[in-house]
Coordinates of C-alpha atoms in Angstrom, one line a residue:
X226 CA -35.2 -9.5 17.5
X227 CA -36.6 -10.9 20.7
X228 CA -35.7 -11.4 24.4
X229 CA -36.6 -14.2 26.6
X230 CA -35.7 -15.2 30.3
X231 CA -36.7 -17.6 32.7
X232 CA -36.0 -17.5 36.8
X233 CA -36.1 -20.9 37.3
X234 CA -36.1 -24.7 36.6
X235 CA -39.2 -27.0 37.8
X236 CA -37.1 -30.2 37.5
X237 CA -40.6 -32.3 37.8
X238 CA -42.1 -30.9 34.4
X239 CA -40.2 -30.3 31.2
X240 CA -42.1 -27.7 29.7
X241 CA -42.3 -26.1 33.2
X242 CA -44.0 -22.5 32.1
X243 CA -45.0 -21.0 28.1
X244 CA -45.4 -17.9 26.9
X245 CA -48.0 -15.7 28.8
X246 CA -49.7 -15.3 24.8
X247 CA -49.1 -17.8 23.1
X248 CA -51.4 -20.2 21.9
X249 CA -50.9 -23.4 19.3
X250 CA -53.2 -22.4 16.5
X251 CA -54.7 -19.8 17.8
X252 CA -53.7 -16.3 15.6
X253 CA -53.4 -13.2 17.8
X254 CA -51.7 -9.8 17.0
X255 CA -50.0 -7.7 19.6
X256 CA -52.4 -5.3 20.7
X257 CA -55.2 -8.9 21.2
X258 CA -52.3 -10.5 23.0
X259 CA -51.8 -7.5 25.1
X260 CA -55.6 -7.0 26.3
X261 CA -55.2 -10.5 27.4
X262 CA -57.5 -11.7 24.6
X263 CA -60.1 -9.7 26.5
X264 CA -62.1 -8.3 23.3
X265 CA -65.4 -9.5 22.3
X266 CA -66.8 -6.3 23.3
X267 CA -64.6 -3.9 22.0
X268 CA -64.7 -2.4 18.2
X269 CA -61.5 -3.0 15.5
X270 CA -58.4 -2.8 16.6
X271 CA -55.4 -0.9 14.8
X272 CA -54.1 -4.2 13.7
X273 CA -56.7 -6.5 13.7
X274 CA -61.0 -6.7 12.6
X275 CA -62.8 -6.6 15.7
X276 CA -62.5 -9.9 17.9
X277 CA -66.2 -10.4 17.6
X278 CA -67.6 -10.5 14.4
X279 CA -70.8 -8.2 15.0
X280 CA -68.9 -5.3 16.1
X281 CA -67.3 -5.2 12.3
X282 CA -68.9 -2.6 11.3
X283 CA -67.6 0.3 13.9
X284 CA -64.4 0.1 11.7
X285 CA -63.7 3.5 10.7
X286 CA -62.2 3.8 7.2
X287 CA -61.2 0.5 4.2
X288 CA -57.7 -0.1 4.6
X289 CA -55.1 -3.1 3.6
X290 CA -52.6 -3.9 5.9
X291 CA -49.4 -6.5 6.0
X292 CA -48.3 -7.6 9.5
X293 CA -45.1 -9.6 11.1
X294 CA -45.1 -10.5 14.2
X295 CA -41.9 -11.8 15.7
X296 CA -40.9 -13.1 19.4
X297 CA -37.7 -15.1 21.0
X298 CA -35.4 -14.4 17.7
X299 CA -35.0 -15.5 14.1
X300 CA -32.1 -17.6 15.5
X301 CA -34.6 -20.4 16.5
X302 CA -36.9 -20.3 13.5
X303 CA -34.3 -22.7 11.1
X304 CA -33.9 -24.8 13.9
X305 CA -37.6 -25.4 14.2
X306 CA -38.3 -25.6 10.6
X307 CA -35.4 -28.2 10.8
X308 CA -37.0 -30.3 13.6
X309 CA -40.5 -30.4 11.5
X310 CA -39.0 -32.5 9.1
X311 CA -37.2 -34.6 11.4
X312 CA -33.9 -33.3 11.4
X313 CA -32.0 -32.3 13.9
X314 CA -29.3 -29.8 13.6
X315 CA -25.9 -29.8 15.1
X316 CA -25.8 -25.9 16.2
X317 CA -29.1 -26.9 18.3
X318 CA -27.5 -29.9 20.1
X319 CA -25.0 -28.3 21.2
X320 CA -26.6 -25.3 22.2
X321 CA -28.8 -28.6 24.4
X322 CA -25.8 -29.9 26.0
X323 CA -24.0 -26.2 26.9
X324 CA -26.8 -24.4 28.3
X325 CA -28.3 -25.4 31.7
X326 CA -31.9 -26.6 31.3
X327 CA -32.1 -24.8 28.0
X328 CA -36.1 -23.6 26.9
X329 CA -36.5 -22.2 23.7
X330 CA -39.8 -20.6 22.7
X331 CA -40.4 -18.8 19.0
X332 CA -43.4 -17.4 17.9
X333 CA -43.9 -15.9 14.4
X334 CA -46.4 -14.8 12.1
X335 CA -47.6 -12.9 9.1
X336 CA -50.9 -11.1 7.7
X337 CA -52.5 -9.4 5.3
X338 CA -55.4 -8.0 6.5
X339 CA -58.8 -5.9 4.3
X340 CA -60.2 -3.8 6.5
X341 CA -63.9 -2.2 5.9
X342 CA -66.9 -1.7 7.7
X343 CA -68.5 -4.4 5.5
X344 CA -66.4 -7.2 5.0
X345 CA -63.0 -7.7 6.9
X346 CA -60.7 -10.3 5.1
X347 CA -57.5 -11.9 6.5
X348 CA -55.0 -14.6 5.0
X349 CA -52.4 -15.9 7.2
X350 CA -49.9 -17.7 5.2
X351 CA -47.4 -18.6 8.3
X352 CA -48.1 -18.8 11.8
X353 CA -45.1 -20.5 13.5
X354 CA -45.8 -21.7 17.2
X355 CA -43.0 -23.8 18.9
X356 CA -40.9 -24.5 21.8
X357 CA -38.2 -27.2 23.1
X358 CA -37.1 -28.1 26.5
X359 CA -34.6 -30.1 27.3
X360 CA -33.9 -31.7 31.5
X361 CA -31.7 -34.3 32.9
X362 CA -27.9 -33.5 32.0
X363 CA -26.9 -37.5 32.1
X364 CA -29.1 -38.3 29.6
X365 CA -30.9 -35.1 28.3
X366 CA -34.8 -35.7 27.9
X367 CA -36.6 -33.2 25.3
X368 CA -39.6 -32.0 24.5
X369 CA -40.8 -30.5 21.5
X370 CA -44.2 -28.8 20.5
X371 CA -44.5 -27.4 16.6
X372 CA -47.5 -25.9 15.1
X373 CA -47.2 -24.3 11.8
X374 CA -50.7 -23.1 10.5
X375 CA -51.9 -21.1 7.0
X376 CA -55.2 -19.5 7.6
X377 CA -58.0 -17.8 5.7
X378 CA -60.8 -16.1 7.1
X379 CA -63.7 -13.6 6.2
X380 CA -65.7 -11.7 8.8
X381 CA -69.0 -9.1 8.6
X382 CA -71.4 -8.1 10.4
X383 CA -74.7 -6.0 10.8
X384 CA -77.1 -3.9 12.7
X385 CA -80.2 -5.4 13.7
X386 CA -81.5 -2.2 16.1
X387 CA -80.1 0.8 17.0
X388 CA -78.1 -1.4 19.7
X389 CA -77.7 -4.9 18.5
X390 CA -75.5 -6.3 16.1
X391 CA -75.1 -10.0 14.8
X392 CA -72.3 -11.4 12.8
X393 CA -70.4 -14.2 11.7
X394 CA -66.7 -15.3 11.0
X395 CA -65.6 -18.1 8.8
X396 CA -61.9 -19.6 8.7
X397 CA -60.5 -22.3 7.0
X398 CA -56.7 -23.5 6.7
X399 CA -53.8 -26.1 7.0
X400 CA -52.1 -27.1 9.8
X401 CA -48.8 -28.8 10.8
X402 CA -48.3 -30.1 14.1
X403 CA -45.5 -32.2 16.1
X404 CA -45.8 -33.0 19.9
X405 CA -42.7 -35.5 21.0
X406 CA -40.4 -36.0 23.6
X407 CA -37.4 -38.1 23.4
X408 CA -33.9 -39.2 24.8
X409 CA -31.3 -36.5 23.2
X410 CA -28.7 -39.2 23.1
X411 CA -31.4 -41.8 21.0
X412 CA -33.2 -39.3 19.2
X413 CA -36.3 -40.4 17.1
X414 CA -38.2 -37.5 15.8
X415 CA -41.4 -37.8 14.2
X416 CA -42.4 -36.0 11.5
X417 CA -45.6 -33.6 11.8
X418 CA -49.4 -34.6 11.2
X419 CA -50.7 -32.4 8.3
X420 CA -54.6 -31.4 8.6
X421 CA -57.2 -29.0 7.9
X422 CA -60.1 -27.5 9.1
X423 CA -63.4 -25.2 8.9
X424 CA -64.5 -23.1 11.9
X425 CA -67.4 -21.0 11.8
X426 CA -68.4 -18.7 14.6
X427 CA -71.1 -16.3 14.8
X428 CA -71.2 -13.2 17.4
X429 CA -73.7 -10.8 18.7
X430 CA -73.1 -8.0 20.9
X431 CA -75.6 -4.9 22.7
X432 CA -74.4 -1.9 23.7
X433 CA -76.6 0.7 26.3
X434 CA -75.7 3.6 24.2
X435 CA -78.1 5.8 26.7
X436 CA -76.2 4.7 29.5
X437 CA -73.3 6.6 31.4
X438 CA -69.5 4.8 29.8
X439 CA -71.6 3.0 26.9
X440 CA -71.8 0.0 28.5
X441 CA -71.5 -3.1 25.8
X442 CA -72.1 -6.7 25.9
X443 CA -70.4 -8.9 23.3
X444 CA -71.4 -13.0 22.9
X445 CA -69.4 -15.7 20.6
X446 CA -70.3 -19.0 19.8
X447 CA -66.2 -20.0 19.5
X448 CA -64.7 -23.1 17.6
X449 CA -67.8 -24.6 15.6
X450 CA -65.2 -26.4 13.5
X451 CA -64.5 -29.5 11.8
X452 CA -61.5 -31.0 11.3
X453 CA -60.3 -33.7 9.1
X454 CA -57.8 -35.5 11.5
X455 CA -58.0 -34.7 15.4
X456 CA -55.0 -32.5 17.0
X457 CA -54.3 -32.7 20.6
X458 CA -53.4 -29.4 22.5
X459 CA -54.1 -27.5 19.2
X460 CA -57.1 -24.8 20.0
X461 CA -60.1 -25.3 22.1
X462 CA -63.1 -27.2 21.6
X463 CA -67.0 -25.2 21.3
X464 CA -67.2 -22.5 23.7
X465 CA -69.6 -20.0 24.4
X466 CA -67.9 -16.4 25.0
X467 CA -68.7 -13.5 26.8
X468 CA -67.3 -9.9 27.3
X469 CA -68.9 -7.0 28.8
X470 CA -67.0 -3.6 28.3
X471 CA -67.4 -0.1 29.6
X472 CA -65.8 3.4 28.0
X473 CA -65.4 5.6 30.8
X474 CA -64.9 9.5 29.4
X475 CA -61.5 11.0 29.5
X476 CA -60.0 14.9 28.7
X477 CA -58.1 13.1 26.2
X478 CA -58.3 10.2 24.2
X479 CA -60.3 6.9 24.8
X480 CA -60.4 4.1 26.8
X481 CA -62.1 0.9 27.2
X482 CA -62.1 -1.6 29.7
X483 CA -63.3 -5.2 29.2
X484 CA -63.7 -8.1 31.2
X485 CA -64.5 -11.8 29.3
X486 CA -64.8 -15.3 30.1
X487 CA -63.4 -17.2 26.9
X488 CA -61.6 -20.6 26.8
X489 CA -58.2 -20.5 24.3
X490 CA -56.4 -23.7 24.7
X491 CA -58.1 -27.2 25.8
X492 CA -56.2 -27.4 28.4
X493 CA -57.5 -24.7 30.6
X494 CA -59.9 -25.1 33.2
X495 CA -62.6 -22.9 34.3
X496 CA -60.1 -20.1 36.2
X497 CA -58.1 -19.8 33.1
X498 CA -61.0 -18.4 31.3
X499 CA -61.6 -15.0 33.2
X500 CA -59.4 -12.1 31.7
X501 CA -59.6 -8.6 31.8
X502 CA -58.1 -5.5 29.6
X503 CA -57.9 -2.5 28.7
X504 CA -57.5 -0.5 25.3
X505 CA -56.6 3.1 25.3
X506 CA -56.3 5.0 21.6
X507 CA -54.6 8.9 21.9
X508 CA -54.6 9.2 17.9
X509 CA -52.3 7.4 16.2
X510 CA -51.3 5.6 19.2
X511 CA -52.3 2.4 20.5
X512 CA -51.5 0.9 24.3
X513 CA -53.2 -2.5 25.5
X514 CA -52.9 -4.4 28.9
X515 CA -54.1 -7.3 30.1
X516 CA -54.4 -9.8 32.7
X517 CA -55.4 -13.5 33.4
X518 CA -54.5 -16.3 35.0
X519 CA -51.7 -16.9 32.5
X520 CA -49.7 -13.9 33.4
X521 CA -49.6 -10.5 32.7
X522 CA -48.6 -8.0 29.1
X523 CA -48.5 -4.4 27.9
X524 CA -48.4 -3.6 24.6
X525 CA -47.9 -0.1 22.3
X526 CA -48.6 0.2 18.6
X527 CA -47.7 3.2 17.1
X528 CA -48.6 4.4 13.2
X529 CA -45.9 6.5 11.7
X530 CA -47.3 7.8 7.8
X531 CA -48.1 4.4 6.3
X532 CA -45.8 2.2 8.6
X533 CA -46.9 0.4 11.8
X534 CA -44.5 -0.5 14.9
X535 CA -45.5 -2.1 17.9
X536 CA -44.1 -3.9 20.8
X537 CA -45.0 -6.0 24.0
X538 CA -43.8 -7.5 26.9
X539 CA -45.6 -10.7 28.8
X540 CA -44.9 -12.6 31.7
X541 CA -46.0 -15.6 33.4
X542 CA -46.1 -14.0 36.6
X543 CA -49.8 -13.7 37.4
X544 CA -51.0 -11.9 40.7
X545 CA -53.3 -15.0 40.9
X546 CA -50.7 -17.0 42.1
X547 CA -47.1 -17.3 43.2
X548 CA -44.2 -19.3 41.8
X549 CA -41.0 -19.1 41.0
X550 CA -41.3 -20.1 37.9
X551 CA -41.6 -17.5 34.9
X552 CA -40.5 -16.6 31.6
X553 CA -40.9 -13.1 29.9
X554 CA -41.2 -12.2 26.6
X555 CA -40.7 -9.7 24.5
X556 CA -43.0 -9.1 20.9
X557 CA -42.1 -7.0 18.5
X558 CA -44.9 -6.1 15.0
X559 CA -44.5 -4.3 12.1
X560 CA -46.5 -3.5 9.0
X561 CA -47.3 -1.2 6.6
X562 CA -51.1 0.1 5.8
X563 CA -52.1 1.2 2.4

């Protein structure tokens, strides 16, 4: 149920290029991934409570909603599940030793989600992150990166004047993570780290509701968190966040437009953090975009009656920079809203 594609080889790194928006244990639906994670200043979305916490209570109406995100095909998932607990199956070796420089990405996730302009409530029991890449055909080296997460978190927020707002967001959950690389034709695999953590992070955000596009400023204190055991590449450590959006008017329907500065991974340096996006809502449909220096997506969620449907493309190809080197990807989301 997903497409993937990639130009190129670089022969020097294995895992040569990711996924444009994805990110190990870090949660994001489609229409997040498709505004570039550019949202702290922005209210609810259709399929997620508001990035930042203060701007909860612009939601418009309580709802419950289940969510499945899916990208790069349910064909990898056993596979994955497989390597997690060491094993390595025959279908995928082969598939190692046919294809040419093979890179296999899944992503895949579900939610059920409380929305209200009081408390918003989410429980992620699986959120599936994971790739292999394989190089050298003599003696094929792989690499493998496996994050599997269950997540619980509880969000709210409140007015302090007519124009600020301060809230908070707490999380908690279990993760699962394996990060190896290995000779194909000596394979040891080892099997994942288990751990858990607490996050707490607490927003603010002002908006110039006298001024011309409603100007809004939105601030997060991101990844106050604890953690029992330590895992590399997994999130990012504290970071303060900032997004400033404007909502110029339109004859129909509404857009906004944000620029932020927020740090995702721990890998990523100051120029990974700017990213900008834009939301536009013509009622019951959705369309996000969003840029950085990770690449580029688009994203459309629709609401037909009670059911959901969505769908986004993302490349690596970033107008920051030019390689050769990309891989696009297609997401796909549905749910159903109660």
């Amino acid at each position: 149920m997903a497409l993937a594609s990639s130009a190129a080889v670089a022969q020097e790194s294995l895992l040569f290029t990711r996924n444009a928006r994805s990110l190990h244990g870090v949660y994001s639906p489609l229409l997040v991934k498709g505004l570039a994670h550019a949202c702290l200043a922005l209210p609810p979305l259709a399929d997620s409570p508001a990035c930042n916490p203060a701007l909860n209570d612009l939601e418009s109406e309580p709802r419950l909603s289940i969510l499945g995100n899916l990208s790069n095909g349910y064909v990898n998932l056993s596979s994955f599940y497989a390597l997690s607990n060491g094993q390595l199956e025959a279908d995928l070796s082969k598939r190692i030793f046919d294809e040419n420089n093979p890179l296999l990405q899944v992503e895949a996730n579900g939610a059920l989600v409380f929305f209200s302009k009081a408390l918003a409530i989410r429980y992620i029991p699986v959120d599936l992150n994971a790739y292999l890449v394989a190089r050298n055909e003599a003696n094929p080296q792989v690499e493998i990166g496996y994050v599997q997460s269950h997540v619980g978190e509880i969000q709210g927020g409140l007015r302090i004047t007519r124009d600020l707002r301060a809230g908070l967001r707490l999380q908690g959950g279990q993760r699962q993570a394996l990060f190896t690389r290995f000779q194909l034709l000596t394979p040891v695999i080892p099997t994942t780290t288990t751990s858990w953590f607490v996050n707490v992070e607490p927003g603010l955000a002002y908006e110039f509701a006298r001024v011309a596009w409603s100007p809004r400023v939105g601030f997060m204190l991101a990844n106050l968190k604890y953690e029992n055991i330590k895992q590399p590449r997994i999130g990012a450590p504290i970071d303060p966040q900032i997004g400033v959006s404007v909502s110029p008017p339109l004859p129909w329907g509404e857009l906004s437009i944000e620029v932020a500065l927020r740090r995702l991974s721990e890998e990523a340096d100051f120029w990974r953090r700017p990213r900008l996006g834009a939301l536009y809502r013509f009622g019951a449909l959705s369309v996000s975009a969003g840029v950085d220096r990770d690449g580029l997506s688009l994203g459309f969620l629709s609401r037909f009656g009670n059911l959901n449907t969505g769908i986004l493309f993302a490349s690596t190809r970033s107008v920051f920079e030019s390689t050769d080197f990309f891989t696009q990807t297609l997401y796909l989301e549905a749910g159903w809203t109660f």
